[in-house]
Short mmCIF file of C-alpha atoms in Angstrom, two decimals:
data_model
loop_
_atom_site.label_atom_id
_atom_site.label_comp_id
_atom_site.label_asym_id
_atom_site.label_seq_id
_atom_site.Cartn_x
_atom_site.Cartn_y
_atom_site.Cartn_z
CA UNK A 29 94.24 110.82 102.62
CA UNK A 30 90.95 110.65 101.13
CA UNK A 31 90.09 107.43 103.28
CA UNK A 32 90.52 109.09 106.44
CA UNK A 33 88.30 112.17 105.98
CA UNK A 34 88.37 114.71 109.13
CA UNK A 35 88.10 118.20 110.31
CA UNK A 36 91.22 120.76 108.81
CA UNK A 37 92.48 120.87 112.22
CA UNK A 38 93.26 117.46 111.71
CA UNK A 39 94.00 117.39 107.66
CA UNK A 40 96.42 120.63 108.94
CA UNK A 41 98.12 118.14 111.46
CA UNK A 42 98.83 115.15 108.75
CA UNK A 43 99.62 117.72 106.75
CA UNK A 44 102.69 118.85 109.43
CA UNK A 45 103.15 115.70 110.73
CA UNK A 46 104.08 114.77 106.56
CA UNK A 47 106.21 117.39 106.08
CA UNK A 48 108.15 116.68 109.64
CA UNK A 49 108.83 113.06 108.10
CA UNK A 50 109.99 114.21 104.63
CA UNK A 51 112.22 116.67 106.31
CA UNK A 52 113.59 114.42 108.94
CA UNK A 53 114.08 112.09 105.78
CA UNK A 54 116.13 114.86 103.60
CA UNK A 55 118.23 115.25 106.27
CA UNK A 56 119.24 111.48 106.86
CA UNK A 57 119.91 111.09 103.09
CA UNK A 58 122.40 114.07 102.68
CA UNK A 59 123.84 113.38 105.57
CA UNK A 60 124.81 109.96 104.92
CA UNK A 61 125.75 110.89 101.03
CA UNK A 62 128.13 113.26 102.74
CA UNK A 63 129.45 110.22 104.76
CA UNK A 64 129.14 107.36 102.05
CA UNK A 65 129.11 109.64 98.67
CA UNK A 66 126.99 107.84 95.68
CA UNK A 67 129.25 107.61 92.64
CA UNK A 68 127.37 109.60 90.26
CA UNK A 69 129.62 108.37 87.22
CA UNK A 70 127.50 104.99 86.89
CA UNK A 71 124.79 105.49 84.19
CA UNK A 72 121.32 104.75 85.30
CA UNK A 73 120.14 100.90 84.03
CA UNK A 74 118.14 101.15 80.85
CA UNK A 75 114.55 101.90 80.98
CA UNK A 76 112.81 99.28 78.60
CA UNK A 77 109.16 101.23 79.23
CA UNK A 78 111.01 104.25 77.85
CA UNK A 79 110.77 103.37 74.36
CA UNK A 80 106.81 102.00 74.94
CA UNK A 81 104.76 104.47 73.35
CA UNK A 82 102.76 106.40 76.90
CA UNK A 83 99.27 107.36 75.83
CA UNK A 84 97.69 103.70 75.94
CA UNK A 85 99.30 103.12 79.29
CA UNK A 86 98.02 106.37 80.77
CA UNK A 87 94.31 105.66 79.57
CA UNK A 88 94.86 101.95 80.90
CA UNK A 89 95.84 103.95 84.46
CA UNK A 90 93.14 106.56 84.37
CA UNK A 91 90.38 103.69 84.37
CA UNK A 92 92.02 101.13 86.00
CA UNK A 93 93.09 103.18 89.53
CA UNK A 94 89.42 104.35 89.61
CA UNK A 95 88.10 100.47 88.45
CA UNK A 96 89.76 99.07 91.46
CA UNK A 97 88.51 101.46 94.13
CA UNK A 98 84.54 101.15 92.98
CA UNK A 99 85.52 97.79 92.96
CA UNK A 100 86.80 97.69 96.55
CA UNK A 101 83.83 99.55 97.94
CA UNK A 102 81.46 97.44 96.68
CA UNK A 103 83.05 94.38 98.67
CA UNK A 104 82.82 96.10 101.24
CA UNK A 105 86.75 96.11 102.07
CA UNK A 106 88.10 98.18 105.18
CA UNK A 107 91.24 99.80 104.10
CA UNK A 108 90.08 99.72 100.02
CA UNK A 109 92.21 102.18 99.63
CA UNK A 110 95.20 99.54 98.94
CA UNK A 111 93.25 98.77 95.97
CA UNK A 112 93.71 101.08 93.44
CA UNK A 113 97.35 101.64 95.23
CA UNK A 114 98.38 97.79 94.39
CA UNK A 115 96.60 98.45 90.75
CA UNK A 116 98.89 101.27 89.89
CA UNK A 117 101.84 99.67 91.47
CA UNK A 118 101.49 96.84 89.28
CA UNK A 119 100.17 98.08 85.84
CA UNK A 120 102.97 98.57 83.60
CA UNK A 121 103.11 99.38 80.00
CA UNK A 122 103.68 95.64 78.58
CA UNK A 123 101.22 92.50 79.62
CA UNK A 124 103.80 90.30 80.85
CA UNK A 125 105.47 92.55 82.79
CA UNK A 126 101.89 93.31 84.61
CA UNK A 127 101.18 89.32 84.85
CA UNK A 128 104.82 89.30 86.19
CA UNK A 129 104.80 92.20 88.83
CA UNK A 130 100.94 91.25 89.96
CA UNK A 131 102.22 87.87 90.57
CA UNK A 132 105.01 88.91 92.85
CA UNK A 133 103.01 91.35 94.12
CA UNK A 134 100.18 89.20 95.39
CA UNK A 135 103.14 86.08 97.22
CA UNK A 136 104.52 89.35 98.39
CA UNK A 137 102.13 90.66 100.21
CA UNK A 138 100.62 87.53 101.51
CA UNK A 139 103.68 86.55 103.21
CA UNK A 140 104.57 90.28 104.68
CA UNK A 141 100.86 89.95 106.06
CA UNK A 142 101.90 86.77 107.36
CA UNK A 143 105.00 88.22 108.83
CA UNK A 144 103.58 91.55 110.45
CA UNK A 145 100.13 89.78 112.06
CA UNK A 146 103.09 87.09 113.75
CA UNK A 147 105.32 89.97 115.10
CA UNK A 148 102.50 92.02 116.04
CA UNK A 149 100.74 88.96 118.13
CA UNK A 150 104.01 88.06 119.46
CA UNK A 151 105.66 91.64 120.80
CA UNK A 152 102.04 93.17 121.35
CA UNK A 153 103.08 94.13 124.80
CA UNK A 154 106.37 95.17 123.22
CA UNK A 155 106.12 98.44 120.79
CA UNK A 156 109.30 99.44 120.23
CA UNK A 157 110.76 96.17 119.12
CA UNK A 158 107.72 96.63 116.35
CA UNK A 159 108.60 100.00 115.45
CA UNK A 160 112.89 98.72 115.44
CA UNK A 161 111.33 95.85 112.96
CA UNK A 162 109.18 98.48 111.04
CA UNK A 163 112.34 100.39 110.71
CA UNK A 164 114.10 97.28 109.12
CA UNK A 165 111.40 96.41 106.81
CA UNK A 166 111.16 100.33 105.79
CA UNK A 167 114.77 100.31 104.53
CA UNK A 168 114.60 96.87 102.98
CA UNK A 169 111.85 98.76 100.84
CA UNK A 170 113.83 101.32 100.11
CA UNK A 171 116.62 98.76 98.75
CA UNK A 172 114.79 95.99 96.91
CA UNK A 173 112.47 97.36 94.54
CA UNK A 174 115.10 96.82 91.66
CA UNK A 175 116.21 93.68 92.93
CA UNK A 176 113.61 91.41 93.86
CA UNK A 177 110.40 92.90 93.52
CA UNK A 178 108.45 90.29 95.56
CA UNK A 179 110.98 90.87 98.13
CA UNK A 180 109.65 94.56 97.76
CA UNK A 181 106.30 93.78 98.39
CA UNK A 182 107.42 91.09 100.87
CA UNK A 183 109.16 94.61 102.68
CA UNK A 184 106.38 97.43 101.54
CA UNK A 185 103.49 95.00 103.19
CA UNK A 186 105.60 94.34 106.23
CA UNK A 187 106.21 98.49 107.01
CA UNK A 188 102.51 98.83 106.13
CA UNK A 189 100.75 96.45 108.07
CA UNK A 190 103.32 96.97 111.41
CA UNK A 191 102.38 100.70 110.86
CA UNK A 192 98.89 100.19 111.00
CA UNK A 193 99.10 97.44 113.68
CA UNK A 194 100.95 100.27 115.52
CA UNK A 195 98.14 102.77 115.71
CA UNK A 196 95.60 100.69 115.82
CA UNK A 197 93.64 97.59 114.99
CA UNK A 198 93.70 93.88 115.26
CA UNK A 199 96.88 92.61 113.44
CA UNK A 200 95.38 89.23 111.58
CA UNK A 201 92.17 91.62 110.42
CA UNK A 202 94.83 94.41 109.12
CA UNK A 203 96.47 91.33 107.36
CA UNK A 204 93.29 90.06 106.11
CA UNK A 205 92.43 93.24 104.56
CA UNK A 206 95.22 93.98 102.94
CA UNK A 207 95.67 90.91 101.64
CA UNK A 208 91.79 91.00 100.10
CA UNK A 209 92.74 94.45 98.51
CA UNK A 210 95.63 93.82 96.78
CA UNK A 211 94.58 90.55 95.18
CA UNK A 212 91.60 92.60 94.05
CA UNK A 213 93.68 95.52 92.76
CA UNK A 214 95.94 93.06 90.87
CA UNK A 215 93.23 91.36 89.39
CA UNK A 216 91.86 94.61 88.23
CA UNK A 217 95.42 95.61 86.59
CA UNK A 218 95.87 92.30 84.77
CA UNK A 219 92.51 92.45 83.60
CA UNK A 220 92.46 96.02 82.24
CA UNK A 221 95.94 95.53 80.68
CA UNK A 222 94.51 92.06 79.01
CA UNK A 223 91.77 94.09 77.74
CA UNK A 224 93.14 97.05 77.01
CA UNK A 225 95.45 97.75 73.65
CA UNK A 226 99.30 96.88 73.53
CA UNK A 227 102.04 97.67 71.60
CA UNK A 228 104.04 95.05 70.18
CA UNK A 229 107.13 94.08 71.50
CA UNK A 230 110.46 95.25 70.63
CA UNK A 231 111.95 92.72 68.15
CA UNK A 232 115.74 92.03 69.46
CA UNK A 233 118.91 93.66 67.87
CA UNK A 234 120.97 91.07 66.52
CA UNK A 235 124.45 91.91 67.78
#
């Protein structure tokens, strides 16, 4: 919100407009666990960042969110703001799994910015088949973060972008941008968790 500064008329409308989508939300996702219940017997997956100890990886966040937006403004980058938002996305508590996740990240989002500047140029004249195709891409981000993440970003760049190219803008710039901003807020994350101390990994239970 802070890249769109504006009057409090207009920080009061976001504001309703917000809580119109997260209550329009609610109400689709009770609805359909009253039609297709979630079986609330399965145990969660392990967390394997639970047992990492969370004070180096909250210092590593507090500069590296920050890091990544100075670092955005002073390229000059419309839209920075997807800088420090890839940088926290992809900064996890272990090195590898940062290197991993920025990785995925990055091919993700390149080929969703691919994706959304070709459907934008090709159903410009035709919005509602972008916002049925935003729609698909939403949900697909909604259901791959735990099973493909580059798929994830493949999905979160696609809703993004369409959204964007929606309300405004020239699709391949939109694209372009986003693109520049997340490879620089990746860099930034794999670069402040290379620096930044670690705590050894986990040796393996023999069984």
């Amino acid at each position: 919100a802070g890249h769109f500064p504006g009057t409090l008329a207009q920080a009061t409308l976001r504001a309703e407009l917000v809580l119109l989508g997260g209550a329009i939300q609610i109400a689709i996702v009770m609805t359909l666990d009253r039609i297709i219940p979630y079986d609330r017997r399965t145990p969660p997956p392990p967390n394997a960042a639970a047992s990492e100890p969370i004070a180096p990886f909250v210092i590593r966040a507090a500069i590296c969110v920050p890091l990544a937006l100075v670092v955005a403004r002073s390229m000059h980058i419309e839209n920075e703001y997807w800088a420090p938002m890839t940088a926290l996305l992809v900064l996890k508590p272990g090195l590898r799994d940062t290197q991993w996740r920025g990785a995925m990240r990055i091919g993700g989002t390149i080929a969703g910015s691919a994706a959304a500047s070709g459907l934008a140029l090709a159903f410009s004249s035709h919005p509602v088949l972008i916002a049925f195709t935003t729609g698909i891409a939403s949900a697909g981000a909604f259901a791959l973060p735990r099973a493909n993440y580059a798929m994830f970003g493949f999905a979160v760049t696609l809703t993004a972008v369409l959204l964007i190219d929606l309300a405004q803008g020239d699709p391949l710039s939109n694209s372009k941008h986003r693109i520049v901003a997340t490879i620089v807020g990746g860099l930034v994350a794999l670069a402040i968790a290379w620096l930044g101390p670690r705590s050894p990994r986990a040796k393996p239970i023999d069984s």
